[in-house]
mmCIF file of C-alpha atoms in Angstrom:
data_model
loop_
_atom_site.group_PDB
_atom_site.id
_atom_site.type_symbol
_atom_site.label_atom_id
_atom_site.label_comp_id
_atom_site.label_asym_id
_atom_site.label_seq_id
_atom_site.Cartn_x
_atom_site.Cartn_y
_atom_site.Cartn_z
ATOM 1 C CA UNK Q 1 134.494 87.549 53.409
ATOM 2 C CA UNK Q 2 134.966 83.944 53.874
ATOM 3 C CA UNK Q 3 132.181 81.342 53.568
ATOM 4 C CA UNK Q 4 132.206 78.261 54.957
ATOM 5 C CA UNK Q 5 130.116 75.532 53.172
ATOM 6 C CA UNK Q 6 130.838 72.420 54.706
ATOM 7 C CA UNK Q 7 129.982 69.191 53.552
ATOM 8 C CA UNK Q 8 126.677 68.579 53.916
ATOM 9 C CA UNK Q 9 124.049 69.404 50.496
ATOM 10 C CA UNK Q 10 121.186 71.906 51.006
ATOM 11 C CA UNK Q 11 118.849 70.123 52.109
ATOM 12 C CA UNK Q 12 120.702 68.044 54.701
ATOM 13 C CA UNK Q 13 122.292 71.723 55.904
ATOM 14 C CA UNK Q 14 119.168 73.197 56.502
ATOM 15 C CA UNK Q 15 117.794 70.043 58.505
ATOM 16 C CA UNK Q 16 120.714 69.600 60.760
ATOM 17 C CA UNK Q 17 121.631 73.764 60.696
ATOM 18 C CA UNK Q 18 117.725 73.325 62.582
ATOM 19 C CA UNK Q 19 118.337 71.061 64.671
ATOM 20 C CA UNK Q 20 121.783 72.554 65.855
ATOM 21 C CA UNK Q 21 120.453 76.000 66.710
ATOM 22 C CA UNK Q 22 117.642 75.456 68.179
ATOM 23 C CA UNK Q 23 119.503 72.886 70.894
ATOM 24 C CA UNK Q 24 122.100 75.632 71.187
ATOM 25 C CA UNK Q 25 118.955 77.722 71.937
ATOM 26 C CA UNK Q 26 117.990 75.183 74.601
ATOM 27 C CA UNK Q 27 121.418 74.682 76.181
ATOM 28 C CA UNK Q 28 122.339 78.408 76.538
ATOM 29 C CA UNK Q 29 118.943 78.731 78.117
ATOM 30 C CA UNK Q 30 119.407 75.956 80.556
ATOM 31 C CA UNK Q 31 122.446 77.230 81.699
ATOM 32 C CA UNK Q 32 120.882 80.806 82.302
ATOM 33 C CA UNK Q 33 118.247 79.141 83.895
ATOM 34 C CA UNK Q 34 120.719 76.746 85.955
ATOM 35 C CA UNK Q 35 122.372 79.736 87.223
ATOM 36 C CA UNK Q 36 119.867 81.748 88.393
ATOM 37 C CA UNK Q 37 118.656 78.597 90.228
ATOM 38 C CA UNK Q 38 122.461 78.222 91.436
ATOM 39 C CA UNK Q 39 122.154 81.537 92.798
ATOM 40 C CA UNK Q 40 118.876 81.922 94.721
ATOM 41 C CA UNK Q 41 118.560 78.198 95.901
ATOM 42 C CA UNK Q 42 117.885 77.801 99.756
ATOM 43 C CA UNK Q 43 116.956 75.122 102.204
ATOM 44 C CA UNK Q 44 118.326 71.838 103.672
ATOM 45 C CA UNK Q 45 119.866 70.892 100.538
ATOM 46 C CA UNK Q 46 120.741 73.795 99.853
ATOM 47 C CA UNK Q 47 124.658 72.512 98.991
ATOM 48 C CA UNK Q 48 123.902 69.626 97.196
ATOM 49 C CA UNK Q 49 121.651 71.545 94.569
ATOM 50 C CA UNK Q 50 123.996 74.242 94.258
ATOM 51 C CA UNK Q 51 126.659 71.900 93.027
ATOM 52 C CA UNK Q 52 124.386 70.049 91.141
ATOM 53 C CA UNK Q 53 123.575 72.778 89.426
ATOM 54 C CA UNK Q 54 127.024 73.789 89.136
ATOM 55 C CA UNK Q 55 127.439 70.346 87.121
ATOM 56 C CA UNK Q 56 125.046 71.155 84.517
ATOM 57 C CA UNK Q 57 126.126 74.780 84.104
ATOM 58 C CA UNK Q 58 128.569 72.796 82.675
ATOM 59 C CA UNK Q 59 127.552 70.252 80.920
ATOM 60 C CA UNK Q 60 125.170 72.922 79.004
ATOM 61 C CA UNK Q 61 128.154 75.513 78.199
ATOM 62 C CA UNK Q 62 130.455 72.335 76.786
ATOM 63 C CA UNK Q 63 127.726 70.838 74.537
ATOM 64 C CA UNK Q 64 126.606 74.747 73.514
ATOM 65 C CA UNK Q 65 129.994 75.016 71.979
ATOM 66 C CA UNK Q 66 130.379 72.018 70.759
ATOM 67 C CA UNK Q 67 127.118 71.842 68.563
ATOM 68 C CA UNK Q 68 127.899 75.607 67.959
ATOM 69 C CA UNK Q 69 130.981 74.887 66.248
ATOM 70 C CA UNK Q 70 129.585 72.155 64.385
ATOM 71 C CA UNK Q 71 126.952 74.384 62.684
ATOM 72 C CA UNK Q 72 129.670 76.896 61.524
ATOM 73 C CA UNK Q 73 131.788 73.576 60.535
ATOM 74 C CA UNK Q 74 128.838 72.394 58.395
ATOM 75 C CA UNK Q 75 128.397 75.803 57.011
ATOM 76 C CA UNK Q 76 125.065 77.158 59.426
ATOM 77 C CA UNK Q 77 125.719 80.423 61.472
ATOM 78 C CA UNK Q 78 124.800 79.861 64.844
ATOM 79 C CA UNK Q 79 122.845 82.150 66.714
ATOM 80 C CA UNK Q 80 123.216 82.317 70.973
ATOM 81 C CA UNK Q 81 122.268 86.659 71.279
ATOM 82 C CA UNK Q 82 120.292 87.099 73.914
ATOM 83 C CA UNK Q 83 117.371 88.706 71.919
ATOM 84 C CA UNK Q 84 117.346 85.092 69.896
ATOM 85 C CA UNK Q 85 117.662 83.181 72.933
ATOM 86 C CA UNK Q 86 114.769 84.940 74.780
ATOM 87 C CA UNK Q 87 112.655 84.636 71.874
ATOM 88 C CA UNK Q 88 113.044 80.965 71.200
ATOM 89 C CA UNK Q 89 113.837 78.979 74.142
ATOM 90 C CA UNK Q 90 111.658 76.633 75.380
ATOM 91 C CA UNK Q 91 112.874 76.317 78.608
ATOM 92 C CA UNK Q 92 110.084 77.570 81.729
ATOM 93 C CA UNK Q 93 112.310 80.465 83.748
ATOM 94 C CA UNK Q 94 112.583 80.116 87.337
ATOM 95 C CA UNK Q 95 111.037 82.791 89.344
ATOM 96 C CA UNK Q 96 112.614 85.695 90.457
ATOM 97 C CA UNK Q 97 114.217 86.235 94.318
ATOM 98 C CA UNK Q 98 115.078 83.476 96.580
ATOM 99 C CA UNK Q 99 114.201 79.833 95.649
ATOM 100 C CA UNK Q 100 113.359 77.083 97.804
ATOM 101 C CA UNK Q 101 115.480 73.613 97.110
ATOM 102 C CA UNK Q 102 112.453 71.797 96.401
ATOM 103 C CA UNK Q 103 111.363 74.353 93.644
ATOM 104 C CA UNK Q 104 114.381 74.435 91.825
ATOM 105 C CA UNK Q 105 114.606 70.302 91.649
ATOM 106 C CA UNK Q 106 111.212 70.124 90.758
ATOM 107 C CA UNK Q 107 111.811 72.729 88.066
ATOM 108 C CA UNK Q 108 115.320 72.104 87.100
ATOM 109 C CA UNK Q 109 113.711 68.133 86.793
ATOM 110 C CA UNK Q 110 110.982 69.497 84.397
ATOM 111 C CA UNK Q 111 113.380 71.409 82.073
ATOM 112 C CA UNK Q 112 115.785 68.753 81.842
ATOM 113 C CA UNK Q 113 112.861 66.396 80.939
ATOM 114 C CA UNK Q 114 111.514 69.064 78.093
ATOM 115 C CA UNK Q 115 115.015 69.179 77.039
ATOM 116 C CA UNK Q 116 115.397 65.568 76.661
ATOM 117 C CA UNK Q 117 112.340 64.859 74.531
ATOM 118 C CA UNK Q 118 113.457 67.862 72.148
ATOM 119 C CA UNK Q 119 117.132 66.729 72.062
ATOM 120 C CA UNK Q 120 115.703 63.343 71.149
ATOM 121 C CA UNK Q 121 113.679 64.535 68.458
ATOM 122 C CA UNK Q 122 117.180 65.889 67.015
ATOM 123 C CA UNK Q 123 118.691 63.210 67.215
ATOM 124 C CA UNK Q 124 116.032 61.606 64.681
ATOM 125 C CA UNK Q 125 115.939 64.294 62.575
ATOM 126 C CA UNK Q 126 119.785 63.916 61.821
ATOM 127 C CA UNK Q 127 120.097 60.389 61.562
ATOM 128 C CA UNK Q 128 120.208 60.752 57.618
ATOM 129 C CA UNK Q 129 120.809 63.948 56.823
ATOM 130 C CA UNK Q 130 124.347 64.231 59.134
ATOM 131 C CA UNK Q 131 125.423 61.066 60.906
ATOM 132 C CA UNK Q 132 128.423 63.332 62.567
ATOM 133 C CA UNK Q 133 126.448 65.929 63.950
ATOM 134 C CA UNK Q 134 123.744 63.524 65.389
ATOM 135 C CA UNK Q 135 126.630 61.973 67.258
ATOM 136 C CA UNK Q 136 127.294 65.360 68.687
ATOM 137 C CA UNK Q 137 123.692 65.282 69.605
ATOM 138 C CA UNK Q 138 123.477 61.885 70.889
ATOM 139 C CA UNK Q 139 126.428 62.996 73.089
ATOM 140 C CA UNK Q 140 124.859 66.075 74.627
ATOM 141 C CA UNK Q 141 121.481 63.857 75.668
ATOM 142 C CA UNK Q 142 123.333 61.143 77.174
ATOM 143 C CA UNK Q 143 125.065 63.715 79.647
ATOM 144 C CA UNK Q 144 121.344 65.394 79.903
ATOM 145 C CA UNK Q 145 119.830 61.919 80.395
ATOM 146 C CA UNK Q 146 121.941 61.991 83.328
ATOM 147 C CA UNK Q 147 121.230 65.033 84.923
ATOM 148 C CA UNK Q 148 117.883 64.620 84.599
ATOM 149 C CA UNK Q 149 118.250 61.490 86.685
ATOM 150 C CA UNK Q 150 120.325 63.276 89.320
ATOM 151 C CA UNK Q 151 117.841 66.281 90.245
ATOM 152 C CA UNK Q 152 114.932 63.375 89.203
ATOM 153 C CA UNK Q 153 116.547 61.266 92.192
ATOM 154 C CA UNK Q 154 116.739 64.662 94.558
ATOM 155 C CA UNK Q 155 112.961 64.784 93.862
#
């Protein structure tokens, strides 16, 4: 079986391996999360939230592979199961059954702001030990950094 090492030592693998999972952790979440929102959403802006939400479905799936394919580049199995996913994430789950518009900006606004401190804090963590994949990082928040502001602006 092949093994991919990468070019990162140890010690920087293990700290940006870290900080890749758990934001693909956090992005596969959000998009669950973004979903069921995009699903059950109701109320006078009822449209413009479900295409919002349709944005950052996919802004979450495009940064989930990219930083996924960046910790098998630099030699870290990623992990996006569902069993991983629901055991780490971070991200507060909408509630089940029909949700009104205000609800899901006021909660989609909250996750996206959780998100954004975390993704932050990665994007610290990597600034020595991988300069490429905190570009990957940096990437990801600035298109999160904008959602937020878009469902923030709803509010």
């Amino acid at each position: 079986m092949t093994k991919i090492h990468g070019p990162l030592d140890d010690g920087a693998r293990k700290t940006t391996g870290e900080a890749l999972q758990t934001a693909v952790v956090d992005l596969i979440d959000l998009s669950l999360t973004a979903k069921q929102c995009h699903w059950n959403v109701t109320g006078r802006s009822f449209r413009s939230v479900h295409l919002q939400l349709d944005e950052l479905v996919d802004v979450a799936r495009k940064h989930t592979d990219v930083l996924a394919e960046r910790a098998v580049a630099i030699g870290v199995n990623p992990d996006g199961r569902s069993s991983k996913v629901a055991g780490d994430s971070k991200v507060p789950q909408a509630d089940p059954g029909y949700l009104q518009d205000d609800k899901v900006i006021a909660l989609i606004t909250d996750v996206l702001n959780g998100l954004v401190a975390r993704f932050r804090e990665r994007v610290d963590a990597t600034a020595e030990a991988d300069p490429v994949s905190q570009d990957q990082l940096i990437a990801a928040s600035e298109e999160l950094e904008q959602q937020h502001w878009m469902f923030e602006a709803m509010r």
